[in-house]
Coordinates of N, CA and C in Angstrom, one line a residue:
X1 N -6.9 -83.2 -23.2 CA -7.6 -82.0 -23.9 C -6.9 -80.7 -23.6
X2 N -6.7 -80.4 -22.3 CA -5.6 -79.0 -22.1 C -4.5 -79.0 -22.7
X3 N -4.0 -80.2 -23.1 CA -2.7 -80.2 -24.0 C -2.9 -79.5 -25.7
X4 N -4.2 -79.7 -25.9 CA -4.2 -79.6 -27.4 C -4.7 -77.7 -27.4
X5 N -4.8 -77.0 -26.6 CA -5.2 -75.9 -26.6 C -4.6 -75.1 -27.4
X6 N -3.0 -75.7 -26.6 CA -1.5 -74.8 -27.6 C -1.4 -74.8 -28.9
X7 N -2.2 -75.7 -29.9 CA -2.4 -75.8 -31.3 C -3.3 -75.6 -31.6
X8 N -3.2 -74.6 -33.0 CA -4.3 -74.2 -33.7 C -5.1 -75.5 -34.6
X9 N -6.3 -75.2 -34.5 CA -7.5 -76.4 -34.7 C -7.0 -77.1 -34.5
X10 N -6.2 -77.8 -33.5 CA -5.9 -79.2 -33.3 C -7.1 -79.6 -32.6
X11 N -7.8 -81.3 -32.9 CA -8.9 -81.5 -32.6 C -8.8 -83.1 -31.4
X12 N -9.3 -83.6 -30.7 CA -9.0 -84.7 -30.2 C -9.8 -85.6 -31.1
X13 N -9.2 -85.8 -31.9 CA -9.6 -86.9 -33.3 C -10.4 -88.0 -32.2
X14 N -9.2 -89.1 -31.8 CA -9.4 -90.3 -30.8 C -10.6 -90.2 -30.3
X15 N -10.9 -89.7 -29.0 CA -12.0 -88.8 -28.4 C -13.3 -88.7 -29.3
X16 N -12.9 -88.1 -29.5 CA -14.5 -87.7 -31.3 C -14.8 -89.0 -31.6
X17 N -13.4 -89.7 -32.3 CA -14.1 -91.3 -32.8 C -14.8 -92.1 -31.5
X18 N -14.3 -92.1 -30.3 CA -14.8 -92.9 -29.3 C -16.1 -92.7 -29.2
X19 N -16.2 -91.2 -28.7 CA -17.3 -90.7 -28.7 C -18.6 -91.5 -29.9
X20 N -18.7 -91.1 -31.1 CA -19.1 -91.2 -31.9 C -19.4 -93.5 -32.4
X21 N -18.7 -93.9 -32.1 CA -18.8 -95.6 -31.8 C -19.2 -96.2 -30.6
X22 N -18.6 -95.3 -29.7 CA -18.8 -96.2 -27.9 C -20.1 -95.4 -27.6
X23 N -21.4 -95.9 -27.4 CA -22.8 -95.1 -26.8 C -22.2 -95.4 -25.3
X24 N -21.3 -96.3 -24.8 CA -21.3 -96.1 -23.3 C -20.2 -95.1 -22.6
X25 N -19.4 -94.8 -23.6 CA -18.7 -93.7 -23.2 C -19.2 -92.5 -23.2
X26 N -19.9 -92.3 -24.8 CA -20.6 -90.8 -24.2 C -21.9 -90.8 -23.2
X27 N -22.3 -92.1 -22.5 CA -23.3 -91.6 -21.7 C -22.4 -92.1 -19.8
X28 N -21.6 -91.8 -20.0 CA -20.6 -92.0 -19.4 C -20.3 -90.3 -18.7
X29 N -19.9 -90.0 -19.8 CA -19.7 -88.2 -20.0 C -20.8 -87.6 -19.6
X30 N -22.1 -88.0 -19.8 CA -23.5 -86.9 -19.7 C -23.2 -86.9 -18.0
X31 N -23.0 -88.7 -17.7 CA -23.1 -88.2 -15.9 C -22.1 -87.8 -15.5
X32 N -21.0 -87.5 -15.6 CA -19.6 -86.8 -15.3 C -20.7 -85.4 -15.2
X33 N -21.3 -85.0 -16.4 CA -21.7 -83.4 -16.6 C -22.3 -83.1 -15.9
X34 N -23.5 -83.6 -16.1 CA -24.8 -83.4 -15.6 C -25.8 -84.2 -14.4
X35 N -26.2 -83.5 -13.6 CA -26.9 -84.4 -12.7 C -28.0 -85.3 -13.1
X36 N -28.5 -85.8 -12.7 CA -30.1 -86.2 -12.9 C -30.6 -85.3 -12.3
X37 N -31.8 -85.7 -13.6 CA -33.2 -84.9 -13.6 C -33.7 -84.8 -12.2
X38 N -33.6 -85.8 -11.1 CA -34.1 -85.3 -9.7 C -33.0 -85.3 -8.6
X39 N -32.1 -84.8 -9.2 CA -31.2 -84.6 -8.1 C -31.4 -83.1 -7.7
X40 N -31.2 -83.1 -6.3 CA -31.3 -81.9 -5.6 C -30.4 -81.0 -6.1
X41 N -30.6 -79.7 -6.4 CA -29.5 -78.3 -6.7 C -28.6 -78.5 -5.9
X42 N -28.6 -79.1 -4.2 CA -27.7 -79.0 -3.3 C -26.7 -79.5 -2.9
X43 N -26.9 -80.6 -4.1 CA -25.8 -81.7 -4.1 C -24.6 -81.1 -3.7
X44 N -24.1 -82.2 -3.1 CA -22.5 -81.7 -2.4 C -21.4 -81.3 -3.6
X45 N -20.8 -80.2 -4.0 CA -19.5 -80.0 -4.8 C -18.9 -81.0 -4.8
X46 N -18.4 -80.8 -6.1 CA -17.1 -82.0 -6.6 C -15.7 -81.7 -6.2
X47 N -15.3 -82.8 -5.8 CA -13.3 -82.3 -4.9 C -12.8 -81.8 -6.6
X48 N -11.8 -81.0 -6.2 CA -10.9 -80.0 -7.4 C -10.8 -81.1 -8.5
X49 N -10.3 -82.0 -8.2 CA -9.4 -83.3 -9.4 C -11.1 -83.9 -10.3
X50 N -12.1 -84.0 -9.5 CA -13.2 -84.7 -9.9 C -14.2 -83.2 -11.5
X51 N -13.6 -82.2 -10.6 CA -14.2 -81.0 -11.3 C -13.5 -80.8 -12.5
X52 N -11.8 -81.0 -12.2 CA -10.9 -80.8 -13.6 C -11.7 -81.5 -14.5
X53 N -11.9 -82.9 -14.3 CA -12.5 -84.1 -15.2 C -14.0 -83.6 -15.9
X54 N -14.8 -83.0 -15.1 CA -16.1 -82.8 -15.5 C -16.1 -81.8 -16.6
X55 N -15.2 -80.6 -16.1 CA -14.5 -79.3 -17.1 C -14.4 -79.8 -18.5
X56 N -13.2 -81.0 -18.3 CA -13.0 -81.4 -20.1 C -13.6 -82.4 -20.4
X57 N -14.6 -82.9 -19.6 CA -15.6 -83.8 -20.1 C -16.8 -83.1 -21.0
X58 N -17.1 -81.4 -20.3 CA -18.4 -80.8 -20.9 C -17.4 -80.5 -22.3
X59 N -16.6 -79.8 -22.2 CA -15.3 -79.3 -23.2 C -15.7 -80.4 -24.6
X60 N -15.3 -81.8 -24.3 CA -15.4 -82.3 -25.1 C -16.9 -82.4 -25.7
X61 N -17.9 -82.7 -24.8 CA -19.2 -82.9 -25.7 C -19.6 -81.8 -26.4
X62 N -19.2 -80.4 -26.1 CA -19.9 -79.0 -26.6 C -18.7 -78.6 -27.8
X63 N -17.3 -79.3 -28.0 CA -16.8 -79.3 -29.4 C -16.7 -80.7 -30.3
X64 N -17.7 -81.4 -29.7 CA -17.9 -82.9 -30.7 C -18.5 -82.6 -31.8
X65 N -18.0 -82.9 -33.2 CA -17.8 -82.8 -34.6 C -18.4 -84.3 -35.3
X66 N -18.0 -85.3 -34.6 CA -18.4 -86.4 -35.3 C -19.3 -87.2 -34.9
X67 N -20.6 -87.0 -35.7 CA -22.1 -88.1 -35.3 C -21.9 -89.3 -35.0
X68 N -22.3 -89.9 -34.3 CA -22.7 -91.6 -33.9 C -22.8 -92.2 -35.4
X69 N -22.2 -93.3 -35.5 CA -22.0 -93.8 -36.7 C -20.8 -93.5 -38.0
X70 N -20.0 -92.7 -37.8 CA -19.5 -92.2 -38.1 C -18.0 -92.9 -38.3
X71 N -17.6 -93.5 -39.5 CA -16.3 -94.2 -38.8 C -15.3 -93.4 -39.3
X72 N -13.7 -94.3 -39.1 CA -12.7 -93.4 -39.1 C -12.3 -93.1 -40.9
X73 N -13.1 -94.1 -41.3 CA -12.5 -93.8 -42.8 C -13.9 -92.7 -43.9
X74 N -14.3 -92.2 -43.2 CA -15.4 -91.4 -43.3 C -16.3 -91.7 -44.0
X75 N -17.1 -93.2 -44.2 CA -17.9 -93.6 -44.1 C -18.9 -94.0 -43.3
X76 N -20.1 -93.5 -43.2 CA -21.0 -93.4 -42.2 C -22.6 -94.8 -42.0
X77 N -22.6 -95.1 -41.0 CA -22.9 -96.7 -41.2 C -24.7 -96.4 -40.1
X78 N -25.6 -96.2 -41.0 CA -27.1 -95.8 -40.1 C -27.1 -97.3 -39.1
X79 N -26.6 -98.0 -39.6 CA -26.9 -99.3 -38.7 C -26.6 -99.0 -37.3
X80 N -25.4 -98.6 -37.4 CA -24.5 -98.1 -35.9 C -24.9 -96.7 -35.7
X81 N -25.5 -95.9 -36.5 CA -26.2 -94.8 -35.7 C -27.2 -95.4 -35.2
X82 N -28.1 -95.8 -35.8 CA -29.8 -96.5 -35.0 C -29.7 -97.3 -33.5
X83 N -28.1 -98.2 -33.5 CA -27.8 -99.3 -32.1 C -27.3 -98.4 -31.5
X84 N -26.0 -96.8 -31.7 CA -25.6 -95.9 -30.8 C -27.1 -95.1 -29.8
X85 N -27.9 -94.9 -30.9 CA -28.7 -94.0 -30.1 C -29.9 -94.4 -29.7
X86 N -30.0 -95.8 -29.7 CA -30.9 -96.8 -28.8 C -30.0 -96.9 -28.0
X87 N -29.4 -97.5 -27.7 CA -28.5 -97.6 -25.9 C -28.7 -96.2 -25.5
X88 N -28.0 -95.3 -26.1 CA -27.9 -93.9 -25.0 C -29.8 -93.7 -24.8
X89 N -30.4 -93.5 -25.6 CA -31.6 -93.8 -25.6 C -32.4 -94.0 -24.0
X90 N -32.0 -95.4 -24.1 CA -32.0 -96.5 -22.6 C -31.7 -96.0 -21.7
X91 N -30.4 -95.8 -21.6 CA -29.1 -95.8 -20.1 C -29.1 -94.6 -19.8
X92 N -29.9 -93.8 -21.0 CA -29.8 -92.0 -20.0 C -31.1 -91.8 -19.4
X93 N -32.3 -92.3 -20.1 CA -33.3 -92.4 -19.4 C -33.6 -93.2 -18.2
X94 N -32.6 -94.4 -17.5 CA -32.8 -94.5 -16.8 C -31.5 -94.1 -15.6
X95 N -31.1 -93.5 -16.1 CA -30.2 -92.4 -15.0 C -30.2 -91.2 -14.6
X96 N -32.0 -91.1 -15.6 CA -32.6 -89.3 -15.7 C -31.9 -88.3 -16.0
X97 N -31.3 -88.4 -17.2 CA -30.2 -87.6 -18.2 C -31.1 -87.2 -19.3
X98 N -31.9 -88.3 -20.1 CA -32.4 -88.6 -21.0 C -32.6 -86.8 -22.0
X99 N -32.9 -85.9 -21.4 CA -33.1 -84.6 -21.8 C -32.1 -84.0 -22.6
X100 N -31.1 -84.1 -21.5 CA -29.7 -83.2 -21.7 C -29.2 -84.2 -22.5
X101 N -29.5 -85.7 -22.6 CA -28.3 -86.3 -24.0 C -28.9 -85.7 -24.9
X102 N -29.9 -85.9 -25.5 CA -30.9 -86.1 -26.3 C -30.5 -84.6 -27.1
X103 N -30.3 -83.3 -26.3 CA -30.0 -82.3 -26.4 C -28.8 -82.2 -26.9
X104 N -27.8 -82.5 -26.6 CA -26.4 -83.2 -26.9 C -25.9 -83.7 -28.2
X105 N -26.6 -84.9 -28.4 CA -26.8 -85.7 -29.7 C -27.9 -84.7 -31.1
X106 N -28.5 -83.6 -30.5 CA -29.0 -83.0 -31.2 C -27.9 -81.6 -31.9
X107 N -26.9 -81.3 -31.0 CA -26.2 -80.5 -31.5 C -25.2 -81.0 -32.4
X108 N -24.5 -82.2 -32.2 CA -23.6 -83.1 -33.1 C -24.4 -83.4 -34.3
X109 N -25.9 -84.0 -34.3 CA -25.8 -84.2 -35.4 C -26.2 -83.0 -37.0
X110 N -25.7 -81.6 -36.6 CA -25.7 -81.1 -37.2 C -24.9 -81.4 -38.3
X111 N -24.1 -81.8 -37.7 CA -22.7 -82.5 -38.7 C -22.7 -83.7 -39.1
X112 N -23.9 -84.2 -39.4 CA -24.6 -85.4 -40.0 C -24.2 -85.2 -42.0
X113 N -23.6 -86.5 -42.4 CA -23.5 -86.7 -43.9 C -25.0 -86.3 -44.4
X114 N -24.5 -86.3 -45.9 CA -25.6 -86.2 -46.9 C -26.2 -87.5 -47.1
X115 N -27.2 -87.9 -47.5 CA -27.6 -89.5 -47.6 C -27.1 -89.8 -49.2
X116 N -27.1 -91.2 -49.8 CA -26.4 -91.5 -51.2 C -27.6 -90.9 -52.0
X117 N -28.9 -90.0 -51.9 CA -29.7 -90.0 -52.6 C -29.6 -88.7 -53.1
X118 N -28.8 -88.1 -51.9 CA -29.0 -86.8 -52.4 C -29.4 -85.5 -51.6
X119 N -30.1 -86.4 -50.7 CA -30.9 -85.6 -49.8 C -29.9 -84.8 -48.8
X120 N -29.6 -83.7 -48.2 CA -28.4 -82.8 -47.7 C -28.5 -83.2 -46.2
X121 N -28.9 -84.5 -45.8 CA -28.6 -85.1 -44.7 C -29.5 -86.5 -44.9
X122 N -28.5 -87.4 -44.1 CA -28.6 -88.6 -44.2 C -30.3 -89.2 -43.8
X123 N -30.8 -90.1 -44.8 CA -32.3 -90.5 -44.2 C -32.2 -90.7 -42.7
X124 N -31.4 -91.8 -42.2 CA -31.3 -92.2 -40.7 C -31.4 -91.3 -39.8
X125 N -30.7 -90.2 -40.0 CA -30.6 -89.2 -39.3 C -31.9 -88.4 -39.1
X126 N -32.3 -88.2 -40.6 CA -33.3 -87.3 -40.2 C -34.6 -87.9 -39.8
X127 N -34.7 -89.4 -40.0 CA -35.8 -90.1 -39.3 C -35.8 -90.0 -37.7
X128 N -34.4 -89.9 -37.5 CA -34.2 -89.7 -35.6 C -35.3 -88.9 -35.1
X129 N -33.9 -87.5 -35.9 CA -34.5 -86.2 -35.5 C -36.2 -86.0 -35.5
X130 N -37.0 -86.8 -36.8 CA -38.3 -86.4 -37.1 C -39.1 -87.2 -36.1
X131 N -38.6 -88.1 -35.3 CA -39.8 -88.8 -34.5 C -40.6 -88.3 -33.4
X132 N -41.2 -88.6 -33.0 CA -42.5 -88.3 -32.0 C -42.2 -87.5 -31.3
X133 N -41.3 -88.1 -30.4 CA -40.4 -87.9 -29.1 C -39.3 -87.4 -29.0
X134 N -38.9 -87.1 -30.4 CA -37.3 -86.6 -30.5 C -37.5 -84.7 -29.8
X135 N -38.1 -84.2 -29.1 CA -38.2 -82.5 -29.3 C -37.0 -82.6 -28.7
X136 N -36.0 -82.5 -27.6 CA -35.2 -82.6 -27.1 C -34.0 -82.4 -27.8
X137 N -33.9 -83.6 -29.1 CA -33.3 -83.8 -30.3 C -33.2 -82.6 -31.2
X138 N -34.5 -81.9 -31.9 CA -34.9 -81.4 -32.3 C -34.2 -79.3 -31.7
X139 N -34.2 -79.8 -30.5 CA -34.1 -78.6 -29.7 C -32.7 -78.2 -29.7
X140 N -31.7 -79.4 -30.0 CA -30.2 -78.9 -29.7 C -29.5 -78.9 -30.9
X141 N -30.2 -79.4 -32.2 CA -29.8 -79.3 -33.5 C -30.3 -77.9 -33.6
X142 N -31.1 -77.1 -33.4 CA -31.6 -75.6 -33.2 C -30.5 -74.8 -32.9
X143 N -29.8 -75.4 -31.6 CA -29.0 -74.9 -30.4 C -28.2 -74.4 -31.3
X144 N -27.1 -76.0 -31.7 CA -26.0 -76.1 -32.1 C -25.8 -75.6 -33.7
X145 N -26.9 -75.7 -34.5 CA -26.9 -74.5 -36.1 C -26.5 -73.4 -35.2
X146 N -26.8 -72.5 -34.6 CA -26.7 -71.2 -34.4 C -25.4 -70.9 -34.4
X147 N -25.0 -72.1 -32.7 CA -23.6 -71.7 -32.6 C -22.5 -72.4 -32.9
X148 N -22.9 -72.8 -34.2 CA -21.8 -73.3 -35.2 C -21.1 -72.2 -35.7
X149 N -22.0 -71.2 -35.8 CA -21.7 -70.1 -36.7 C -20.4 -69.2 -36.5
X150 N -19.9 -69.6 -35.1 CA -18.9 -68.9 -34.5 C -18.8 -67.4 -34.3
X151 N -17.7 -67.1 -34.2 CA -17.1 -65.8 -34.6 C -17.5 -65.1 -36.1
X152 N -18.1 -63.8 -36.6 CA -18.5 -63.3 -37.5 C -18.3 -61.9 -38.0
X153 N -18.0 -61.6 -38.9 CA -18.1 -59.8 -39.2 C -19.7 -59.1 -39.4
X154 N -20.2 -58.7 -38.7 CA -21.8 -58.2 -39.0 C -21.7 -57.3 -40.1
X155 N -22.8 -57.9 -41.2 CA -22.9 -56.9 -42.2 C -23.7 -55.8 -42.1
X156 N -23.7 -55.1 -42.3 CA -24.9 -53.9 -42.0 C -26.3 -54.5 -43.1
X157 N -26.2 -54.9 -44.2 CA -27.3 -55.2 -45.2 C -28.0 -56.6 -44.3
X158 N -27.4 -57.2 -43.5 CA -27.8 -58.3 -43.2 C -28.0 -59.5 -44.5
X159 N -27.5 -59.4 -45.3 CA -27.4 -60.3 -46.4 C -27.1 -61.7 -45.9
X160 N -25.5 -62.0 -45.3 CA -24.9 -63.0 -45.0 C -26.5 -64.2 -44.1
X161 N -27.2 -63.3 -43.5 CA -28.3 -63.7 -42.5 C -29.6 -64.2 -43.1
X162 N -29.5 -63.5 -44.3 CA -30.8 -63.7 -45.7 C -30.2 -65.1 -46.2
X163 N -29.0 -65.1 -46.7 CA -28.8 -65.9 -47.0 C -28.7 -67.5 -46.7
X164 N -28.3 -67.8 -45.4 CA -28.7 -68.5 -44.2 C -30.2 -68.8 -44.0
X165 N -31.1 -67.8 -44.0 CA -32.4 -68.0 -43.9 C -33.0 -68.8 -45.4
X166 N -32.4 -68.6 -46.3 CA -33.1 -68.6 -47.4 C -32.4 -70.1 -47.5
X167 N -31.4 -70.6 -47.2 CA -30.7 -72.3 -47.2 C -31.6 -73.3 -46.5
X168 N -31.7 -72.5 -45.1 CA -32.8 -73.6 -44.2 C -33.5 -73.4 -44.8
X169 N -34.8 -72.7 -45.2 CA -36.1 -72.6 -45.9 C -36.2 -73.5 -46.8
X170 N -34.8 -73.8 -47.6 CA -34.6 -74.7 -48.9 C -34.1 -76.2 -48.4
X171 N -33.7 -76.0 -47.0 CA -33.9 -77.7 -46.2 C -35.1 -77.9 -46.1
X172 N -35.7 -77.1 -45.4 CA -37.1 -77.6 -44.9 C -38.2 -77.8 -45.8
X173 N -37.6 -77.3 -46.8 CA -38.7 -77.7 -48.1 C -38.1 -79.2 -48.6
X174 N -37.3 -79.3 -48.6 CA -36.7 -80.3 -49.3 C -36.9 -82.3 -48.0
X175 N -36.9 -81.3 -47.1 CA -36.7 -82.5 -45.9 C -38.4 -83.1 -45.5
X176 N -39.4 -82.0 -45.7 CA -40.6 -82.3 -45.7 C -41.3 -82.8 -46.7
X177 N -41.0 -82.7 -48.0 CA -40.5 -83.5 -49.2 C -40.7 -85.2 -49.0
X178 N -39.8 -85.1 -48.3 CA -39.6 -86.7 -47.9 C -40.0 -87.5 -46.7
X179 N -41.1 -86.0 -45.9 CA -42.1 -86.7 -45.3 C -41.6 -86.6 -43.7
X180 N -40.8 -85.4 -43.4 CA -40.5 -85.2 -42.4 C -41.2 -84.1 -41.8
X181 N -42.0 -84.0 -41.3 CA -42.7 -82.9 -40.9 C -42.0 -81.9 -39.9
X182 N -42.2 -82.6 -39.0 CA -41.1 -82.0 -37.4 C -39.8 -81.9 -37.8
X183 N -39.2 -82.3 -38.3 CA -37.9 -81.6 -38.8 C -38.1 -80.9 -39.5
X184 N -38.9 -80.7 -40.4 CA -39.2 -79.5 -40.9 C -39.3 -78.3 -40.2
X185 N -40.3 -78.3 -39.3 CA -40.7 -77.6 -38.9 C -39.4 -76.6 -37.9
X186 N -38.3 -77.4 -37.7 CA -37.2 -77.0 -36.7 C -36.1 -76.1 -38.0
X187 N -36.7 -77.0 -38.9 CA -35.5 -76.1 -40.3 C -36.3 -74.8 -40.5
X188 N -37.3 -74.7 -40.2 CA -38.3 -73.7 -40.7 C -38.7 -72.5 -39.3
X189 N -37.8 -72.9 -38.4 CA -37.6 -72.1 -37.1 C -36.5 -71.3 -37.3
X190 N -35.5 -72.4 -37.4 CA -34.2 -71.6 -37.8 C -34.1 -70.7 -38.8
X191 N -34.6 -71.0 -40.3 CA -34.9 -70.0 -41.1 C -35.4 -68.6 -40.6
X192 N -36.6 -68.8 -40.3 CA -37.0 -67.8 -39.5 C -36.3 -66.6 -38.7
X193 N -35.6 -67.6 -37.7 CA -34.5 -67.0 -36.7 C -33.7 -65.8 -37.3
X194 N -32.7 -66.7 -38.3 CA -32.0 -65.7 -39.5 C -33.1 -64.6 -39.7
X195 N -34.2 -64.3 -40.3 CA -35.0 -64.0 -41.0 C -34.6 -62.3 -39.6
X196 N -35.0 -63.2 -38.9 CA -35.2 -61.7 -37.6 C -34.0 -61.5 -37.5
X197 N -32.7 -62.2 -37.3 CA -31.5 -61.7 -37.0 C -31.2 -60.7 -38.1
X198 N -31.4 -60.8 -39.3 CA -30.9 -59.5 -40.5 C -31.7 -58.5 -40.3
X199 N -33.4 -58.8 -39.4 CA -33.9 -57.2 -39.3 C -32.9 -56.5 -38.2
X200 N -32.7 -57.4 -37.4 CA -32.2 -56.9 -36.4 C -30.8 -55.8 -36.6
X201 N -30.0 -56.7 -37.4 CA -28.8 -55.8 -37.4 C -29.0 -54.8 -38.7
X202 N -29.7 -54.8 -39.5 CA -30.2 -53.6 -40.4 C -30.5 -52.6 -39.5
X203 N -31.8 -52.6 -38.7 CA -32.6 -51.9 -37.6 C -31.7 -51.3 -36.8
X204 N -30.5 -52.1 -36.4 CA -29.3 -51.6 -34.9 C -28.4 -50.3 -36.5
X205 N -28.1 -50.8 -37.5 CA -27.2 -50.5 -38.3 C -28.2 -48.6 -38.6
X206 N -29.1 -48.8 -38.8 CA -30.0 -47.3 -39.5 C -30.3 -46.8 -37.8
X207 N -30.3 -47.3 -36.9 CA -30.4 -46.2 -35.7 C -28.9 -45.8 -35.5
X208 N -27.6 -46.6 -35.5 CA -26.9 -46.2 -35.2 C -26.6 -45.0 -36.6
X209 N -26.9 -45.0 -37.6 CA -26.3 -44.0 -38.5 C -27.9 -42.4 -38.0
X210 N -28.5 -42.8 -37.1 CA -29.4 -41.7 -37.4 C -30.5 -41.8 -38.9
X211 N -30.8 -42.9 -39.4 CA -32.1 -42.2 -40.5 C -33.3 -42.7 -39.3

């Protein structure tokens, strides 16, 4: 991973695909990252070489691009999303992870395909996201829309932000449609979100001119 730094958007393709097919490698990575849920704050530090590893271990999960199921010829297979995120599912809940994957796999699958129907994300997917128990899920697809967005020019009209708002508003109509409620309700957060972010830089934009 420190090798590919020196190239622009060079991505660790390999990595991504593992990630995205092996459910035991990315829950492999959660405990490289993260402790369990009851482990003491005071756990003993990691020796230097063990820390390098954990560095480009978080590195990789917080620039992963390609959802579970996902194969190399860019065709996306729900079957192998449904068996990826039942194991991690399993094996992080009983290694008391289960939060922070869940949170994880919610950021990635922002970058979830369209389904063949039409719909601007895959049914599988959004049945994940929409289940009982998915908040976790729910919570890092939130996360990760935001800061997808990267680096930005702020417009003073806050338009770019209206516009954003008024896309989610037009998922979450479209996603509850087909009977998703709770994912709705997360598309209809983020809309929102936008909605305050354009008051906000309008608001910062007219004090800074003085009206």
């Amino acid at each position: 991973l420190p090798l590919l730094d020196g190239y622009h958007d060079a991505q660790p393709t390999l990595l991504e695909n593992k990630l995205a097919n092996d459910p035991s490698f990315f829950c492999k990575l959660i405990k490289i990252v993260y402790r369990a849920k009851n482990d003491s704050e005071n756990s003993i530090a990691l020796p230097e070489g063990k820390k390098v590893i954990a560095e480009n271990a978080w590195k990789l999960l917080h620039q992963w691009h390609t959802p579970p199921g996902m194969q190399k010829n860019g065709d996306f297979k729900s079957e192998l999303f449904e068996s990826w995120l039942a194991y991690v599912s399993e094996e992080c809940e009983k290694s008391g992870r289960y939060e922070v994957a869940m949170i994880t796999v919610g950021n990635v699958l922002i970058h979830a395909p369209g389904d063949e129907s039409g719909l601007w994300i895959h049914r599988s997917v959004a049945k994940a996201i929409n289940a009982k128990g998915a908040d976790d899920m729910r919570q890092g697809f939130n996360t990760g829309t935001f800061n997808s967005r990267g680096v930005y020019t702020v417009d003073p009209t806050g338009q770019p932000e209206k516009l954003l708002a008024e896309q989610f508003h037009q998922k979450a109509e479209s996603i509850e449609n087909e009977g998703y409620q709770r994912f709705a309700a997360t598309l209809r957060e983020i809309s929102e979100q936008y909605r305050d972010e354009a008051k906000r830089v309008i608001d910062n934009f007219d004090r800074d001119d003085g009206y």
